[in-house]
Coordinates of C-alpha atoms in Angstrom, one line a residue:
X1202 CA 0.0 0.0 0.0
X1203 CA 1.5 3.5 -1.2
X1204 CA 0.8 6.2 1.3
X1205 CA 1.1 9.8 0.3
X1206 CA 1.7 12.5 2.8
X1207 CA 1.5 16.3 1.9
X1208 CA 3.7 19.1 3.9
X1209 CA 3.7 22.4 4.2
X1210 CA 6.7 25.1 4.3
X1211 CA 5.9 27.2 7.2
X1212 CA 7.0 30.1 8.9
X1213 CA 8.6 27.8 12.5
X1214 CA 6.2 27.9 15.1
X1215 CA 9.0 29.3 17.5
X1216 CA 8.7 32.6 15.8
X1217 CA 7.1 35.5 16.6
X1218 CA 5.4 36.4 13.8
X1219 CA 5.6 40.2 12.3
X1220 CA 3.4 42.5 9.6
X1221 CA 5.0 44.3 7.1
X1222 CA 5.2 48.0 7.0
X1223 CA 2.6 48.6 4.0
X1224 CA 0.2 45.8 5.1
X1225 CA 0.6 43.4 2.5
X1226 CA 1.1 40.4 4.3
X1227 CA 3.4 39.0 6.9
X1228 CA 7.6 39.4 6.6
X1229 CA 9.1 36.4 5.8
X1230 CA 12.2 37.5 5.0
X1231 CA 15.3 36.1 7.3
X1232 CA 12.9 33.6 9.0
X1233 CA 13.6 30.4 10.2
X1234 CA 11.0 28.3 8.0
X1235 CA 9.9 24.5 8.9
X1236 CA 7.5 22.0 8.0
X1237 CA 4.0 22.3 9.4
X1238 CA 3.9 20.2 12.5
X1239 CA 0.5 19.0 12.3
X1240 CA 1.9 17.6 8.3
X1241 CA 5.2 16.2 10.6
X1242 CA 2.7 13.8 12.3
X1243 CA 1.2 12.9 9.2
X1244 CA 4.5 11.8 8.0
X1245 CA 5.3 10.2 11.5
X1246 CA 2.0 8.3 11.3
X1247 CA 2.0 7.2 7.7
X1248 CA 6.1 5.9 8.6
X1249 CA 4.5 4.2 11.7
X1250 CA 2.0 2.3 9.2
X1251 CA 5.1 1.4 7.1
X1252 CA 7.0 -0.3 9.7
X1253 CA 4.3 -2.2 10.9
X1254 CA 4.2 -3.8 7.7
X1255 CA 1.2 -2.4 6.9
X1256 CA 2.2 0.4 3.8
X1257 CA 5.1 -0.4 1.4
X1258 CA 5.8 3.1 0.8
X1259 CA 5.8 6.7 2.1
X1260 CA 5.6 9.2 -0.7
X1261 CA 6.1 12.9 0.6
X1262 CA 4.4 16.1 -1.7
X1263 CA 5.0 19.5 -1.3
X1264 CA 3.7 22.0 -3.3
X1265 CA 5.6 25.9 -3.3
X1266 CA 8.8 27.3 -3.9
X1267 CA 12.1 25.7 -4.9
X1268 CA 12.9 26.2 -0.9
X1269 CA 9.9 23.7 -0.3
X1270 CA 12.6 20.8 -1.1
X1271 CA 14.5 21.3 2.3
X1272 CA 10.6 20.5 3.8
X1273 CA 10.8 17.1 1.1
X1274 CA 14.3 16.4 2.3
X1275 CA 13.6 16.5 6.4
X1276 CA 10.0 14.3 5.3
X1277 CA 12.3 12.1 4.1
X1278 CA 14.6 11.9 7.0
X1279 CA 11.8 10.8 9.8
X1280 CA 11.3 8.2 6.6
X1281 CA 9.6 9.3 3.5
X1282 CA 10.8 7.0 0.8
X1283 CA 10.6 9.7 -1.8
X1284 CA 9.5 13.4 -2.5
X1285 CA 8.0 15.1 -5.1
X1286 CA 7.9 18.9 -5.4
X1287 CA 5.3 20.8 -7.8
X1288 CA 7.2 24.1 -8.0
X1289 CA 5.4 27.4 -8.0
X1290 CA 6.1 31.1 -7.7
X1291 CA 2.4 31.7 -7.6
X1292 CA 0.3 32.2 -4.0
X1293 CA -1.1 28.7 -3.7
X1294 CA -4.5 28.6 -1.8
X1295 CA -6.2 25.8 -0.8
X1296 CA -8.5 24.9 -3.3
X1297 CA -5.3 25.2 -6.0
X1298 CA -3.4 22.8 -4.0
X1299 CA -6.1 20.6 -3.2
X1300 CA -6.4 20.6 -7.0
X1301 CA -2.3 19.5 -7.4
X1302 CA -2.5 16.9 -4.8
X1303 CA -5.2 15.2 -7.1
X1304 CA -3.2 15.6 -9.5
X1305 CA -0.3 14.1 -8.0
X1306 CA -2.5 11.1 -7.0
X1307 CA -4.0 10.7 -10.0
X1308 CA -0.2 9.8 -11.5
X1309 CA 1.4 8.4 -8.2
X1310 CA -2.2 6.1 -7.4
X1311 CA -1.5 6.1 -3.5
X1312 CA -4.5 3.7 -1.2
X1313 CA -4.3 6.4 1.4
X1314 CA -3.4 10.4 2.1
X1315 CA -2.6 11.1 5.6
X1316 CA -2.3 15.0 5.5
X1317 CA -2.4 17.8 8.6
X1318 CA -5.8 19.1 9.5
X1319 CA -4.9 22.7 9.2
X1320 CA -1.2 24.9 8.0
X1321 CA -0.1 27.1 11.5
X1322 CA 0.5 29.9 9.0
X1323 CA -3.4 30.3 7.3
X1324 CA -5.0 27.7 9.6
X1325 CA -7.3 27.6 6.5
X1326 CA -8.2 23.7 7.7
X1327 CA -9.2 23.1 4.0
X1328 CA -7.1 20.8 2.0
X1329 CA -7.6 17.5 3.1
X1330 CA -11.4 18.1 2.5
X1331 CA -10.8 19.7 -0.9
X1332 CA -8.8 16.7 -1.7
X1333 CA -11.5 14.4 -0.4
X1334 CA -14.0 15.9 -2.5
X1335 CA -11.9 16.2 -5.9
X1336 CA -10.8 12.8 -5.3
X1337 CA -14.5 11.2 -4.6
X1338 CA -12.8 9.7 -1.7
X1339 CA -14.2 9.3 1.6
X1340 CA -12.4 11.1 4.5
X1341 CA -11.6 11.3 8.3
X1342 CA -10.6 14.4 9.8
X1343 CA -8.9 15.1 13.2
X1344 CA -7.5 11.9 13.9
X1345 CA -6.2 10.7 17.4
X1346 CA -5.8 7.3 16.4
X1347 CA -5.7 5.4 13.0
X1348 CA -5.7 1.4 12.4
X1349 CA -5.6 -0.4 9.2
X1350 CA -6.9 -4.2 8.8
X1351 CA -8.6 -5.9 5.5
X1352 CA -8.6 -2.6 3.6
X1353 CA -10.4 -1.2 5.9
X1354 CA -9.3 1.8 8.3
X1355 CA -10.4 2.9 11.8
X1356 CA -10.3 6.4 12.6
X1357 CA -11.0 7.9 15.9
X1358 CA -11.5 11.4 15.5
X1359 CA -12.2 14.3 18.3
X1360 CA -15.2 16.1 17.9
X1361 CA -16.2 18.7 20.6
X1362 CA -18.5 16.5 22.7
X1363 CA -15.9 13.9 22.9
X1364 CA -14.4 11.3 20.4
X1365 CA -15.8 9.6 17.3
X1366 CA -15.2 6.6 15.8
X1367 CA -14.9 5.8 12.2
X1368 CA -14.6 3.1 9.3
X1369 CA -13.9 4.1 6.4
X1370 CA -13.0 2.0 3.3
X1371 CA -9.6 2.5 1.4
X1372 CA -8.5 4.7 -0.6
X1373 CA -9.2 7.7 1.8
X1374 CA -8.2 10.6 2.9
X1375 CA -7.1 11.2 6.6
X1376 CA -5.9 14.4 8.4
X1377 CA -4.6 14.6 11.9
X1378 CA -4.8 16.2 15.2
X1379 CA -2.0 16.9 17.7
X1380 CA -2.5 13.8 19.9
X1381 CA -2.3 11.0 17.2
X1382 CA 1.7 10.6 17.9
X1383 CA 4.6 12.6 18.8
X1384 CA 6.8 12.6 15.8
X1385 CA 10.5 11.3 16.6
X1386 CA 13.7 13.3 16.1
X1387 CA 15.6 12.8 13.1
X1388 CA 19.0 11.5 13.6
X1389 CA 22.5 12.4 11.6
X1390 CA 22.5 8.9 9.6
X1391 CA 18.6 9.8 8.4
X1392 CA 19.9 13.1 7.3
X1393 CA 22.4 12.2 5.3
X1394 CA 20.7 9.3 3.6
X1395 CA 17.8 11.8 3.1
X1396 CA 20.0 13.8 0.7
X1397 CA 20.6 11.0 -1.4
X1398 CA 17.0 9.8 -1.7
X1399 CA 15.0 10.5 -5.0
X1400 CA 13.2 13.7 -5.1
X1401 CA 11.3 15.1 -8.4
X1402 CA 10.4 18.2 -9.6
X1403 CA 6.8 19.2 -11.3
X1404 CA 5.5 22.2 -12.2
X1405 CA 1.7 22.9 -12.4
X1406 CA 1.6 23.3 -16.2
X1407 CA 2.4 19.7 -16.6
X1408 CA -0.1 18.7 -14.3
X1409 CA -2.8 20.8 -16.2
X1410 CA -3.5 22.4 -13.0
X1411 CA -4.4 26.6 -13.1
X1412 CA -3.2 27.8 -9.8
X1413 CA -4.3 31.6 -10.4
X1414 CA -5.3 32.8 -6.7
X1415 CA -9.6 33.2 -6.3
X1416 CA -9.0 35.3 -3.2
X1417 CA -7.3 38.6 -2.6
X1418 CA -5.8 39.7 0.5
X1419 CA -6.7 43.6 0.8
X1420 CA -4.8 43.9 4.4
X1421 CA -2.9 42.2 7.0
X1422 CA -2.8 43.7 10.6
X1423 CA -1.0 42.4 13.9
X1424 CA -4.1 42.0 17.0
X1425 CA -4.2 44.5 18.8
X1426 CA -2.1 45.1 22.6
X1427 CA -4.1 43.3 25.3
X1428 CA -4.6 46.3 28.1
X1429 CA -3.3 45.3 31.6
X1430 CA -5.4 44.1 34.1
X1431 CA -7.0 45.8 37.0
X1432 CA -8.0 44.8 40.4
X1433 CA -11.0 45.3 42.1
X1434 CA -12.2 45.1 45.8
X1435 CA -15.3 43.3 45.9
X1436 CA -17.4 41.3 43.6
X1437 CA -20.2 43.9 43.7
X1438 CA -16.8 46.0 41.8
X1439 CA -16.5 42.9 39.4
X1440 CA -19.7 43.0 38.4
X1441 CA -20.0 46.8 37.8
X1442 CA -16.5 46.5 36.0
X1443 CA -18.7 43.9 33.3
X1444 CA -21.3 45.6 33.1
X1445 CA -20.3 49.3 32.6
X1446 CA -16.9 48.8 31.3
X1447 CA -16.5 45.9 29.3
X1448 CA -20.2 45.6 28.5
X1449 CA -19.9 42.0 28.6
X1450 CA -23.3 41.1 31.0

């Protein structure tokens, strides 16, 4: 069973994030980048599923600039088996790469996509549904916990009155929440054998896929400064504070 796991270059979740002067968007520029770490448990996961013997092979996608192949390349060092980058200079949204992923499946045929529920930088939460829907596949999203037997995949998915659980016939499309695994560290040896692994390089064109943008950011501002807080004497206080202040009772 091929498994193919999509990832995101990100700005790294370490970083404080900062709006440009003129409002266009947010500075990027001498950032550390990294993959998205909800994609980095999809690639943990769908290596998990390899070495239990369950998938044969772990096929990593990216879709972005030429930089995206660093994000291929450290996929490939928890244990991708291969990477394949549709390059773009174009703003890809959601629905465009949802529309490159099918694609890419269409010509690599995988049995399953394991994919993040959402990218930290747009937390659109989109893709894996897009996908699903191009694909005419059915899907799981938010997955704590995934099992494969007889073709046939359990997902248990949180919902907000608890956990769910799923079957879902293969192919499908999953995408995961934080707690499905902790993604391991990848060690020097990985790295290095990472660099040698096969990686290829599509643009959209050959695909047949138009990426043209459908939405238009007009501005881009930073929330605004949280005022310090105040302390009152009494509850009678508290309550007048709410009412008359913050006009939130």
């Amino acid at each position: 069973m091929k498994i193919l796991v999509p990832v995101k270059r990100v700005v790294d979740y370490n970083v404080k994030v900062r709006v440009r002067s003129d409002g266009s968007g947010v500075d990027i520029a001498n950032v550390k980048m990294s993959m998205n770490p909800f994609d980095e448990i999809a690639v943990e996961e769908a290596v998990r599923l390899k070495e239990a013997g369950v998938a044969t092979e772990v096929v990593a996608v990216s879709c972005g600039l030429a930089q995206c192949q660093e994000t291929l390349r450290a996929a490939m060092a928890i244990g991708a088996d291969r990477g394949t980058l549709v390059e773009s200079d174009t703003e890809l949204q959601p629905l465009a790469v949802a529309k490159l992923l099918k694609a890419v499946c269409d010509k690599e045929q995988p049995q399953m996509v394991i994919c993040g529920k959402q990218a930290i930088d747009d937390d659109a939460n989109q893709t894996g549904q897009m996908l699903a829907a191009l694909m005419n596949w059915p899907q799981a999203t938010f997955a704590s916990k995934v099992a494969l037997a007889d073709g046939v995949t359990t997902v248990t998915r949180e919902i907000d009155g608890g956990l769910e659980t799923l079957e879902i016939r293969l192919p499908a499309v999953v995408t995961t929440d934080l707690r499905l695994n902790e993604p391991r560290y990848a060690t020097l040896p990985n790295i290095m054998k990472a660099k040698k692994k096969p990686l290829d390089i599509l643009k959209p064109e050959e695909l047949g896929v138009d990426v043209r943008p459908r939405l238009t950011t007009l501005k881009v501002t930073e929330p605004p400064q949280r005022s310090a807080g105040e302390r009152v004497a009494d509850v009678a206080q508290l309550v007048d504070k709410l009412k008359n202040v913050a006009k939130v009772i």
